Each structure stands twice: as C-alpha cells, then as structure tokens.
Short mmCIF file of C-alpha atoms and ligand atoms in Angstrom, two decimals:
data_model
loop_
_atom_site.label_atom_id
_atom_site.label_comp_id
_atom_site.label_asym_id
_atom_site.label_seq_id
_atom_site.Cartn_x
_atom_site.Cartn_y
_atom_site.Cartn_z
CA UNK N 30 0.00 0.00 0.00
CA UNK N 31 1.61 3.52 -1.06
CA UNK N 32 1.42 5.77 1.92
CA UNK N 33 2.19 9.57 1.01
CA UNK N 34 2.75 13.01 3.09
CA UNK N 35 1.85 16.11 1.71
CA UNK N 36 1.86 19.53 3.55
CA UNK N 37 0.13 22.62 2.30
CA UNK N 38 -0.37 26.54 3.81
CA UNK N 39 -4.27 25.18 4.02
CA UNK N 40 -6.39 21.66 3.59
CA UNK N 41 -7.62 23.06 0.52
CA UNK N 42 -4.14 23.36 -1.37
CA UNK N 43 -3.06 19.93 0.57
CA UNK N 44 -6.09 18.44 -1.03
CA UNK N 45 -5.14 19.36 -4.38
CA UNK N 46 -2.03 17.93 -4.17
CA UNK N 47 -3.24 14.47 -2.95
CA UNK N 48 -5.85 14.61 -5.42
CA UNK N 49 -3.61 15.29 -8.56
CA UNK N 50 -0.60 12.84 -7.11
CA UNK N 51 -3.43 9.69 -6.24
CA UNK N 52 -6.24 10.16 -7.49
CA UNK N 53 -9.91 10.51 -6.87
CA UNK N 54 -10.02 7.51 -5.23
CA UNK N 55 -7.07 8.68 -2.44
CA UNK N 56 -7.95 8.29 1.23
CA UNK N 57 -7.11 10.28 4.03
CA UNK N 58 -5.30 8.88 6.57
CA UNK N 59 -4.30 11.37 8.71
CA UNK N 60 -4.27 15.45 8.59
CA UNK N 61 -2.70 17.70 11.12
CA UNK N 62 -2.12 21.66 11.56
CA UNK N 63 1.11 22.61 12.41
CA UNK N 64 3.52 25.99 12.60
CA UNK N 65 6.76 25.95 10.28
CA UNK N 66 9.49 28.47 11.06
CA UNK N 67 9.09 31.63 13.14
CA UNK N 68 11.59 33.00 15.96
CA UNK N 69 9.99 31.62 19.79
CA UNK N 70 6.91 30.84 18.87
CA UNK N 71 6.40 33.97 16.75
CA UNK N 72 5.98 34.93 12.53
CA UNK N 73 5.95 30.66 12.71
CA UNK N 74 3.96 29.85 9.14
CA UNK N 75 0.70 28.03 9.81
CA UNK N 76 0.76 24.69 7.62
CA UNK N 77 -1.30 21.64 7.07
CA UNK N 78 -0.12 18.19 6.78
CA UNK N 79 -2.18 15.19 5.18
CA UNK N 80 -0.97 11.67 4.85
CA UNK N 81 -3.04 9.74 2.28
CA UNK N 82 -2.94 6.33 0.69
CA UNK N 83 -4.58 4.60 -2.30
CA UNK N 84 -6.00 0.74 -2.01
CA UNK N 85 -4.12 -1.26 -4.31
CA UNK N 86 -5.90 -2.46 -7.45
CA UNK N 87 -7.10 -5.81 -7.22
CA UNK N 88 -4.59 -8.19 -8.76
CA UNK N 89 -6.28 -9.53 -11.81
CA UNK N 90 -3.20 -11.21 -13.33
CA UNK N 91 -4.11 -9.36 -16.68
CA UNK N 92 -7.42 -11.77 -16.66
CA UNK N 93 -11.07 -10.51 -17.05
CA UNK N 94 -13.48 -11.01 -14.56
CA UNK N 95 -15.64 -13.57 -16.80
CA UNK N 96 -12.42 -15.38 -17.22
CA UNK N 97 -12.24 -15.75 -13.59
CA UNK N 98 -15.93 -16.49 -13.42
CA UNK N 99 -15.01 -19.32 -15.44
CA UNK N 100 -12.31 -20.46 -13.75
CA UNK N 101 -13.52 -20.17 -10.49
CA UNK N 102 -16.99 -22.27 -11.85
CA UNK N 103 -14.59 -24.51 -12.75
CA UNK N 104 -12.35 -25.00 -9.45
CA UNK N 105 -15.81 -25.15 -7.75
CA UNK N 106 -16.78 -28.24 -9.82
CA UNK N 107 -13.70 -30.02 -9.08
CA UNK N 108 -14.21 -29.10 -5.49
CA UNK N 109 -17.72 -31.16 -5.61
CA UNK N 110 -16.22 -33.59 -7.48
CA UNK N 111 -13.28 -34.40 -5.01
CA UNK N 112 -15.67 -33.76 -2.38
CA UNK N 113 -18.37 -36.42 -3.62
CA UNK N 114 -15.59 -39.07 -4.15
CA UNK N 115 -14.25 -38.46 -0.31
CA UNK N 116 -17.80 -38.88 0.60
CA UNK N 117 -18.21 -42.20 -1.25
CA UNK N 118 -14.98 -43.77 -0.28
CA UNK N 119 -15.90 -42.70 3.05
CA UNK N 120 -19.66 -44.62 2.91
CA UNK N 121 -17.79 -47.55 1.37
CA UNK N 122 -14.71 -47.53 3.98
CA UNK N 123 -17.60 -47.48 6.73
CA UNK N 124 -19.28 -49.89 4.82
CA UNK N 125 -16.46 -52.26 4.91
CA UNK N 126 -15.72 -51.36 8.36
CA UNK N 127 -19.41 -51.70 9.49
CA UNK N 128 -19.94 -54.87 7.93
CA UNK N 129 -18.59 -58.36 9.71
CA UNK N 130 -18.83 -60.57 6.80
CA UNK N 131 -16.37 -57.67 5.32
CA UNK N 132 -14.16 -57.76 7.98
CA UNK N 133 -13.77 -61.83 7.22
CA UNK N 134 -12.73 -61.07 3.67
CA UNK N 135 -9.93 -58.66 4.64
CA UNK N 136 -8.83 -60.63 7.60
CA UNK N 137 -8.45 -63.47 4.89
CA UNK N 138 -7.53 -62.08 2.16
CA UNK N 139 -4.34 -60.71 4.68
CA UNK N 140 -3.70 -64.61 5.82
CA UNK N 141 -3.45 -65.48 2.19
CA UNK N 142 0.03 -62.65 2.24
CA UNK N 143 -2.24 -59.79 0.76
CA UNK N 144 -1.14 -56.24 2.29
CA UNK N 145 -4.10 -54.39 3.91
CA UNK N 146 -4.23 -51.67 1.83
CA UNK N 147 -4.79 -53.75 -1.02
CA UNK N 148 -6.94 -56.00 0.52
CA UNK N 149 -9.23 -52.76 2.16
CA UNK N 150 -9.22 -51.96 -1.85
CA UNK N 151 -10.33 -55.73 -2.25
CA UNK N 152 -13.18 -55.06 -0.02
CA UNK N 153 -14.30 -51.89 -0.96
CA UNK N 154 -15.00 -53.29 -4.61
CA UNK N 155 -16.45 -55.92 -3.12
CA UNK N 156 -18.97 -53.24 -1.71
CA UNK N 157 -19.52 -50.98 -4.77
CA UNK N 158 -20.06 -54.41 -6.80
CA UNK N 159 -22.87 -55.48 -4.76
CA UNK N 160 -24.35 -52.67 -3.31
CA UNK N 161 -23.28 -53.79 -0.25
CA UNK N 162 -25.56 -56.94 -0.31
CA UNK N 163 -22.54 -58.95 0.97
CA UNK N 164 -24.07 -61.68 2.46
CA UNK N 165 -23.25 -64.73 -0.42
CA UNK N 166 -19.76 -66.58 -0.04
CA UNK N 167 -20.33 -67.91 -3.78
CA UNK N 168 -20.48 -63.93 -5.16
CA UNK N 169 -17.79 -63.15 -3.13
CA UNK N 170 -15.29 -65.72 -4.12
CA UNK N 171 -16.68 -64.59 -7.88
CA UNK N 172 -15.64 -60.76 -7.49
CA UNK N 173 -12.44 -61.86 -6.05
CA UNK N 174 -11.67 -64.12 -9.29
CA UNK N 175 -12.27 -61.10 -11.35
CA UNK N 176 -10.31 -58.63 -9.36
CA UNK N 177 -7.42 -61.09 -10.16
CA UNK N 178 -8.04 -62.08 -13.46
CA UNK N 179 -7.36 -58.27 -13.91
CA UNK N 180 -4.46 -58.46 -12.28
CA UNK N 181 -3.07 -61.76 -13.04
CA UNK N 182 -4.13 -62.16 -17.00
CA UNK N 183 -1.17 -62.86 -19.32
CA UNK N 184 1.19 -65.72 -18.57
CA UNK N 185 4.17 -65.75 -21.06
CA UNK N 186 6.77 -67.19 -21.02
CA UNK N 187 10.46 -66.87 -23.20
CA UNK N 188 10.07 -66.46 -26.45
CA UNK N 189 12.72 -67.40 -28.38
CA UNK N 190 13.21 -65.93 -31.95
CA UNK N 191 14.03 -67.86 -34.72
CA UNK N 192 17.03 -65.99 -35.75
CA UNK N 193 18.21 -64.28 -33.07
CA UNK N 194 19.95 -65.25 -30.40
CA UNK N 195 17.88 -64.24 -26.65
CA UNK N 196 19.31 -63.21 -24.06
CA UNK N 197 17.73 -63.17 -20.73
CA UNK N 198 18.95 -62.11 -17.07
CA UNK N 199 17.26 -63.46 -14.25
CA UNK N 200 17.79 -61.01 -11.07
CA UNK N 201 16.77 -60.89 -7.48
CA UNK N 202 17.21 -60.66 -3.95
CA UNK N 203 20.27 -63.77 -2.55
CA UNK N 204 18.53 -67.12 -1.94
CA UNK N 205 15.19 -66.42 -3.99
CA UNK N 206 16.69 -69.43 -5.75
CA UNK N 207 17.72 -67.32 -9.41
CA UNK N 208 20.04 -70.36 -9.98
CA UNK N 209 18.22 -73.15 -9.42
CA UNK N 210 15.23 -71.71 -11.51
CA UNK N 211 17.78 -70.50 -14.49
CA UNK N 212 19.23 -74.29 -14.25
CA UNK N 213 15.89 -75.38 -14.54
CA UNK N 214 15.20 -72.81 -17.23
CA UNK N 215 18.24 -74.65 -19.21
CA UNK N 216 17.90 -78.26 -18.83
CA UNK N 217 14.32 -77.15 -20.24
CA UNK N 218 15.21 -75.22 -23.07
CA UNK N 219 17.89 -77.41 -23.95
CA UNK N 220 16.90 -81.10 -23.02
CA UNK N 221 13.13 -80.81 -23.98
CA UNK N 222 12.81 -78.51 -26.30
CA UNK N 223 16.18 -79.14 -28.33
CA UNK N 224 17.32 -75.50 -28.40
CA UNK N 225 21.09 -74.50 -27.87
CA UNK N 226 21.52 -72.44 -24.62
CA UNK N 227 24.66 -71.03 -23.40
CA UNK N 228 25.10 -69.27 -20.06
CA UNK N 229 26.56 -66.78 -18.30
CA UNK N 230 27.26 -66.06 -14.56
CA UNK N 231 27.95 -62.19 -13.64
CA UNK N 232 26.95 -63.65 -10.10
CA UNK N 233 31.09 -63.23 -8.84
CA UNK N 234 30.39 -61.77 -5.68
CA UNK N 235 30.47 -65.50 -3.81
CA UNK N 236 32.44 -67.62 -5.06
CA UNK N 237 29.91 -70.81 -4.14
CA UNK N 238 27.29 -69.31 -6.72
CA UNK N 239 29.70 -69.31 -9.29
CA UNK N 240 30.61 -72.99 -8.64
CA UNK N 241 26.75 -74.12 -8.04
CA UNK N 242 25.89 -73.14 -11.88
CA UNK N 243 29.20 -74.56 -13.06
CA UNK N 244 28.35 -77.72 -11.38
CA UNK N 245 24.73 -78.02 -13.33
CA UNK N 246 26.19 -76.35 -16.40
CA UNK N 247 28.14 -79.93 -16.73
CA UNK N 248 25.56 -81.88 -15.40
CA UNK N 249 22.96 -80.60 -18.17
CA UNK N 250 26.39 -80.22 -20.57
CA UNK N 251 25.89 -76.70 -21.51
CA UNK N 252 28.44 -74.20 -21.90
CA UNK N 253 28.73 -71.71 -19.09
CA UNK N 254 31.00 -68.02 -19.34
CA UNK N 255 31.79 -66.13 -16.22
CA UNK N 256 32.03 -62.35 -16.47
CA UNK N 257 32.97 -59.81 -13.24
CA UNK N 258 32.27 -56.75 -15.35
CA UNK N 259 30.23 -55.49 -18.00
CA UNK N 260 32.64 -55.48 -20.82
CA UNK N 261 33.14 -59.48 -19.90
CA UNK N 262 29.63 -59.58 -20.37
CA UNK N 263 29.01 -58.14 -23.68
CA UNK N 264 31.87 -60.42 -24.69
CA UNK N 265 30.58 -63.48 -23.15
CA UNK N 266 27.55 -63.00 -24.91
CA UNK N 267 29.26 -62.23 -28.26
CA UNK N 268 30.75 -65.53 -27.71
CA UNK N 269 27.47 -67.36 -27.76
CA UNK N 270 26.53 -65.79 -31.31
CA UNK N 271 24.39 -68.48 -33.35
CA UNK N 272 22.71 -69.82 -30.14
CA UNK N 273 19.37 -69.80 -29.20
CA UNK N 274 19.02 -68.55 -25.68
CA UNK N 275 21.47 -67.35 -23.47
CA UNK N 276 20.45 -67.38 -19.81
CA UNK N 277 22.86 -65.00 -17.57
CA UNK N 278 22.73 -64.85 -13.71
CA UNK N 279 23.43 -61.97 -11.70
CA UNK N 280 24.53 -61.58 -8.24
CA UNK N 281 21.45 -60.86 -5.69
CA UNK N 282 22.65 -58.93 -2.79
CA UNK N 283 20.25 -57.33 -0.46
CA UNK N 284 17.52 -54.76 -1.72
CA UNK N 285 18.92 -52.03 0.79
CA UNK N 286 22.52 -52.36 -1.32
CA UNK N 287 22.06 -49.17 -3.63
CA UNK N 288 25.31 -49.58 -4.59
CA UNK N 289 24.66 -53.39 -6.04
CA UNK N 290 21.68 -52.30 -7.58
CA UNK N 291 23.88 -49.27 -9.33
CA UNK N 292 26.22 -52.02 -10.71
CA UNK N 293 23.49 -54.24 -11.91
CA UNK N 294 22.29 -51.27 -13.73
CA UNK N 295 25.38 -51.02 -15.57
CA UNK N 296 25.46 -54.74 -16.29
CA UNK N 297 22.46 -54.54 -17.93
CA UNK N 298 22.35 -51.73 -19.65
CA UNK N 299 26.01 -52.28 -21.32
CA UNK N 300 25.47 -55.33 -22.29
CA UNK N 301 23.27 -56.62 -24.79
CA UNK N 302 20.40 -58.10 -22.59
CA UNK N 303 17.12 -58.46 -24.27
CA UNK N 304 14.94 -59.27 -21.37
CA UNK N 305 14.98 -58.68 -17.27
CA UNK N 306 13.43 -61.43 -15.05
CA UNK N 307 12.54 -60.52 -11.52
CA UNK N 308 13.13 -63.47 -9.54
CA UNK N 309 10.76 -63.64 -5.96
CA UNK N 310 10.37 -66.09 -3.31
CA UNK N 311 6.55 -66.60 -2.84
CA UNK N 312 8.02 -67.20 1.63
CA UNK N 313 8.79 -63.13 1.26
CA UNK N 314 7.10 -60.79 3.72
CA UNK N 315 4.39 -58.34 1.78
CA UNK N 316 6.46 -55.21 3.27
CA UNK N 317 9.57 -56.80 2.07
CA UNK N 318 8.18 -57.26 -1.10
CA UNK N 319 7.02 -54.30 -1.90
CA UNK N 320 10.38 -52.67 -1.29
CA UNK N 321 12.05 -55.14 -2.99
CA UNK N 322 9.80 -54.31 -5.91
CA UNK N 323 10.54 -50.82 -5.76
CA UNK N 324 14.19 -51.32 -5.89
CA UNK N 325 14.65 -53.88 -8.34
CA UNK N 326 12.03 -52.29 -10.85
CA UNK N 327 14.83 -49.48 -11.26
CA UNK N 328 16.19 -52.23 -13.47
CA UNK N 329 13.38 -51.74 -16.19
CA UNK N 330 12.03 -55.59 -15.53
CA UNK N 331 9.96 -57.32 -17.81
CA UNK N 332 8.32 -60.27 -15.96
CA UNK N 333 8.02 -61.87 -12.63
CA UNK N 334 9.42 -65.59 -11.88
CA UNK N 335 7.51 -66.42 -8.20
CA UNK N 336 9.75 -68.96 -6.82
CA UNK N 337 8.98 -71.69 -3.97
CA UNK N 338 5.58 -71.63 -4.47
CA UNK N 339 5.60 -75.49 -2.41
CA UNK N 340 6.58 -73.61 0.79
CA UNK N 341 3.74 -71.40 1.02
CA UNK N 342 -0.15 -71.98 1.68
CA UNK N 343 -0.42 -68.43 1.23
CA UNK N 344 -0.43 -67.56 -2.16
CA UNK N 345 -1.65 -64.02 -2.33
CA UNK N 346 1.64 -62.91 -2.33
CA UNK N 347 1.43 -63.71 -5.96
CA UNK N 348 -0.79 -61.78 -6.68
CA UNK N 349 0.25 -58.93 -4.68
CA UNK N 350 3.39 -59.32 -6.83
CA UNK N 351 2.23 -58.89 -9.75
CA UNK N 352 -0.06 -55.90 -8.66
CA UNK N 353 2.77 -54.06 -7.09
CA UNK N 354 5.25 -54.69 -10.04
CA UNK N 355 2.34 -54.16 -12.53
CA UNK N 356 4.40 -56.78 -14.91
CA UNK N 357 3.54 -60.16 -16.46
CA UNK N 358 4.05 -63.15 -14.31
CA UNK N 359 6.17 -65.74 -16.06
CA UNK N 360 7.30 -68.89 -14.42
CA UNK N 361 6.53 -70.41 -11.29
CA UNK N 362 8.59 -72.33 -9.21
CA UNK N 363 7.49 -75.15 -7.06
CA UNK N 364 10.53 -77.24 -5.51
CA UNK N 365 13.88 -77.83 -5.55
CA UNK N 366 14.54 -80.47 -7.73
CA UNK N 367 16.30 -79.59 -11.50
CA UNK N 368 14.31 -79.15 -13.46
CA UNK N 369 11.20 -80.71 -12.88
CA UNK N 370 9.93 -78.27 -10.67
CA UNK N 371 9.16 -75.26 -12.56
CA UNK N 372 6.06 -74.41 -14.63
CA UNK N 373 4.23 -71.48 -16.86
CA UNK N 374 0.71 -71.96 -15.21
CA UNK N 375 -2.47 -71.25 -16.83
CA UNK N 376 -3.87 -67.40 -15.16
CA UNK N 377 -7.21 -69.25 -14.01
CA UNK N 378 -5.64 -72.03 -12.58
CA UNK N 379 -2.94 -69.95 -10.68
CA UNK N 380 -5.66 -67.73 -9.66
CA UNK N 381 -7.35 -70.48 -8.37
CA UNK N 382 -4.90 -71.86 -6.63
CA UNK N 383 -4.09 -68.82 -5.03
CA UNK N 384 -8.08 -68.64 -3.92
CA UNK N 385 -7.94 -71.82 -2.62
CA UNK N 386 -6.19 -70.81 0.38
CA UNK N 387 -8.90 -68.36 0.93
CA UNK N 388 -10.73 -68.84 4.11
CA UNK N 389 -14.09 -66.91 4.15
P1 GDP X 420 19.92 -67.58 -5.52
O1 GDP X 420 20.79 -67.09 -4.40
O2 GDP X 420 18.79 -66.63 -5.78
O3 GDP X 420 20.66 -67.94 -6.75
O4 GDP X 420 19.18 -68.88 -4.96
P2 GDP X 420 19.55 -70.41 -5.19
O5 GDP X 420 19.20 -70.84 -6.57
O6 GDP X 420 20.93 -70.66 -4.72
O7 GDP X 420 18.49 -71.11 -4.23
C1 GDP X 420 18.49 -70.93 -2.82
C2 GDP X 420 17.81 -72.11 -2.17
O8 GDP X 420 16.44 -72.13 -2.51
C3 GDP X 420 18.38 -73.45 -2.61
O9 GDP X 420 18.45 -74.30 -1.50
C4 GDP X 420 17.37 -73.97 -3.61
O10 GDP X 420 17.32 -75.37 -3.68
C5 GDP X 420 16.10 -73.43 -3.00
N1 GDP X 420 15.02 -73.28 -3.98
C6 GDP X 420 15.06 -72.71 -5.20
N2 GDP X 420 13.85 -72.76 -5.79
C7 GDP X 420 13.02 -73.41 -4.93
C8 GDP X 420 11.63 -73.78 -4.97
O11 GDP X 420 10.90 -73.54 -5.91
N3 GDP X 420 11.15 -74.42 -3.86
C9 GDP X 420 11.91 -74.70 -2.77
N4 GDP X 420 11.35 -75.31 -1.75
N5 GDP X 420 13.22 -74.36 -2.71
C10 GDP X 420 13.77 -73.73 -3.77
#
C-alpha cells in the first residue's frame, strides 16, 4: 500500500495535491495543523499536513473477470467432485468397516500374504459391486476371481526368436533361488525342447554361486561363461553368437545395497540383454516385497518368476506381486529339484490356486 505526506499553507491546497498525485479515489489517513518556522513561537507559518494512501488495485493477473468467473466455476466443480468421491470412499470404507462378513474377507484375504491396503481396496470393490448386499460366499469368491483375473491375465513365457539369439537375465534378492530356476530354465530349453543355450554367470560376488551353476552347467552339458564386469559380459555374450538362448545370472545382494543395484544397472544396460526377469520367493514378507519391488524395478524388468511356491499356503503374495510390479508373471517355481519343478501356469488355474487358500 503507497502511503504519502503532503503539507500545504491550508487543507484546501493539501487536497489538491493528494488529489492530482493519487487520485480521486485517495484516502485520508491522517491530517494535522502545524507551525513551520518563526523566531519563539512567533511569525511561525501556519501549515497543514495530510498523509493519504490509495487501495491497491485488485490483482487480476491481466485476466477478465468472466475469465475468472469461469475459472472459479470450474475449481468449484472439481471441489464437488473431489468432495463427492471423499464422501463415497468414506460410505464404502464405513461400509467395509461396518460390515462383519467384510471384515472376514480382509482378515483373509491378509492370511493369504495380501497387504491391507490392497486388501481394504479388495473389499471396498467388493462393496460398490454389490451394493453392499454382501451376504453370499459364492459372489464373493466370484468378485475376487475377477479382481485377479485383472491383475493376473497374461502368462508368457520366453520367447525365443528364430534368428536371433535371446538373451535373458534373471535377477533378485540372494537365496530367492535365481540359480536353481535359471538351471531349470536350461535343462528345459535345452533337453526338452532341443534348443542351444549357453550361459553366463555375472553372479562373482560368492564364489559358491559361481561354482553351483558350473556344477549343473556340466551336469545338463551346456556351456557356461563367467564375467565380473560389464565389458566381460558383452563379450561373453558375443561368444554365444548363433545360439538360441542365453540365460545370464546376476549376483542378488540385499535390496537395501544401492550400490549393487547401481552395478546391476550397468550390467544390464552395457550389455546386450534383451529381457529382465525378476526373480521372488513366494516365503517373502508383503512389506519386504514391496520394497524389494521398488528397488529392483529401477532395473526396467519385464516379468516376474515367483519362486517356492511349495513352501507357502499363502499364495496371495502372488498376486500382490504382480499388482505391485504391474508386470507379467512368467514362471513359477514349485521345488527344488532340476528341473522338474518349474512351470508357466495357466492365469485361471494360478488364480485359483491362489483362492484356494482363501478362508471366508
Ligand atoms: P539364488 O541365491 O537366488 O541364486 O538362490 P539359489 O538358486 O541358490 O536357491 C536358494 C535355495 O532355494 C536353494 O536351497 C534352492 O534349492 C532353494 N530353492 C530354489 N527354488 C526353490 C523352490 O521352488 N522351492 C523350494 N522349496 N526351494 C527352492
């Protein structure tokens, strides 16, 4: 706000001047009479003071009132709009909340290894689906499916090319078993289906790993390259040129290593990999899945491998996988023995495996 002082010999001349330096529109603050000059007291002038001010224009940002209108029409809409969707996750939280045969289906869906968040979500579908008329076990079970099936449609597995060579790195958190299921990947691809696979172990960082695919390289007879950095990597690869798949391992140190997961970056991305396998034990904690998720997608992954699916009669973690990764599942595991125990499962019949554990 400009605040001004003007003094005049009388209010009339002081007026003036406010007038013709603000405006019409000045106000006056403030006006005083005072003497100016003068010897004791005496021949002092007689003089008036006025402090004034204008109000600021409104700030209109070079926009026209109907502009605004609009605008502000606008901003209230949204405002309903956000407000009416509060409102109605509200009604169905409370719903959910309120209703017993609602707080079953969360309570199980979280025994089966699904986080609460997602399985609230879970619920509150449940809700808007049936109006809240909750009350049959069959139509339940049904909504579920289809929640999944949304999640948990395509299946695919490698594809191999006919004349290229594939190359495909399986990473993952230590002990998720990335070896055993890229051994069983192998004897697979190589004893069943007739395909040449060579493979690769960047997985340096213990010494054991290295031997452990070494030792079923020569039991399936396959030839196996070890590179410690990238460059050995591309030129491990190179080596393979003519073959059909290439399967490379990587080391899997824990998720909180951003330094491993750095390096890995740099593995991959140097090297010529076509595809990125996430590898996850289906025994993993939801909250350590989820961050392991967030790390390892860094690594631009294409699928999901769920591994030790035999240890676990809670199977939602599959599908919490999958929802939290938002990428195709591919192979599950479901033992330790090489190489029977690995499979590309149907979506409905993982799905319903998964359900099966369900206890409503
Ligand atoms: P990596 O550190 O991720 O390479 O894991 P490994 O391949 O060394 O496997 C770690 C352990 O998990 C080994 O004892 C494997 O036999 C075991 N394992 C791997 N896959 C499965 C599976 O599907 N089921 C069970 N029960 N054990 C598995």
């Amino acid at each position: 706000m400009k605040v001004k002082k003007y003094q005049a010999d009388n209010m009339q001349e002081a007026m003036l001047k406010v007038k013709s330096d603000l405006g019409s529109d000045a106000i006056i603050l403030h006006s005083r009479k005072f003497k100016k000059g003068g010897f004791f007291g005496f021949f002092a002038k007689k003089k008036v003071e006025v402090v004034a001010t204008v109000e600021p224009e409104p700030a209109t940002d070079s926009k026209d009132s109907k502009e605004l209108k609009g605008e502000l029409d606008q901003m209230k809409g949204m405002m309903n709009n956000l407000m009416g969707e509060i409102q109605k996750s509200k009604e169905e939280s409370l719903a959910v909340t309120g209703n017993p045969i609602l707080q079953k289906v969360v309570e199980a869906l979280l025994n089966l290894g699904i986080d609460y968040s997602t399985a609230q979500d879970l619920a509150r579908k449940i809700v808007k689906k049936t109006q809240g008329q909750v009350d049959d076990a069959e139509k339940l079970q049904q909504i579920l499916k289809a929640e999944f099936e949304n999640v948990i449609n395509d299946i695919e597995p490698i594809k191999l090319e006919d004349d290229k060579t594939k190359v495909v790195a399986m990473v993952g958190p230590t002990g998720v078993g990335k070896t055993t299921t890229l051994a069983k990947l192998a004897a697979n691809f190589s004893l069943l289906e007739g395909k040449k696979v060579g493979l690769v172990t960047a997985d340096t960082y213990r010494i054991a790993a290295v031997d452990q695919l070494k030792t079923y390289s020569e039991i399936i007879d396959l030839p196996l390259e070890v590179a410690f950095t990238p460059q050995e990597l591309t030129t491990a690869i190179d080596k393979y040129q003519g073959y059909d798949l290439v399967l490379v391992d990587t080391a899997g140190r824990s998720q909180n290593n951003q330094m491993h997961i750095s390096e890995l970056k740099s593995f991959i991305k140097k090297s010529e990999i076509d595809e990125v396998y996430l590898v996850l034990s289906a025994t993993t904690k939801t909250s350590d899945l989820k961050k392991i998720i967030k790390v390892y997608t860094e690594l631009e992954i294409n699928k999901l491998i769920l591994t030790k699916l035999d240890e676990t009669d809670s199977l939602g973690i599959v599908f919490e996988a999958a929802l939290e990764a938002n990428k195709p599942l591919s192979y599950v595991t479901v033992g330790q023995d090489v190489p029977e125990d690995i499979k590309l499962p149907e979506s409905k019949e993982l799905i319903d495996d998964i359900l099966e554990g369900l206890d409503l």
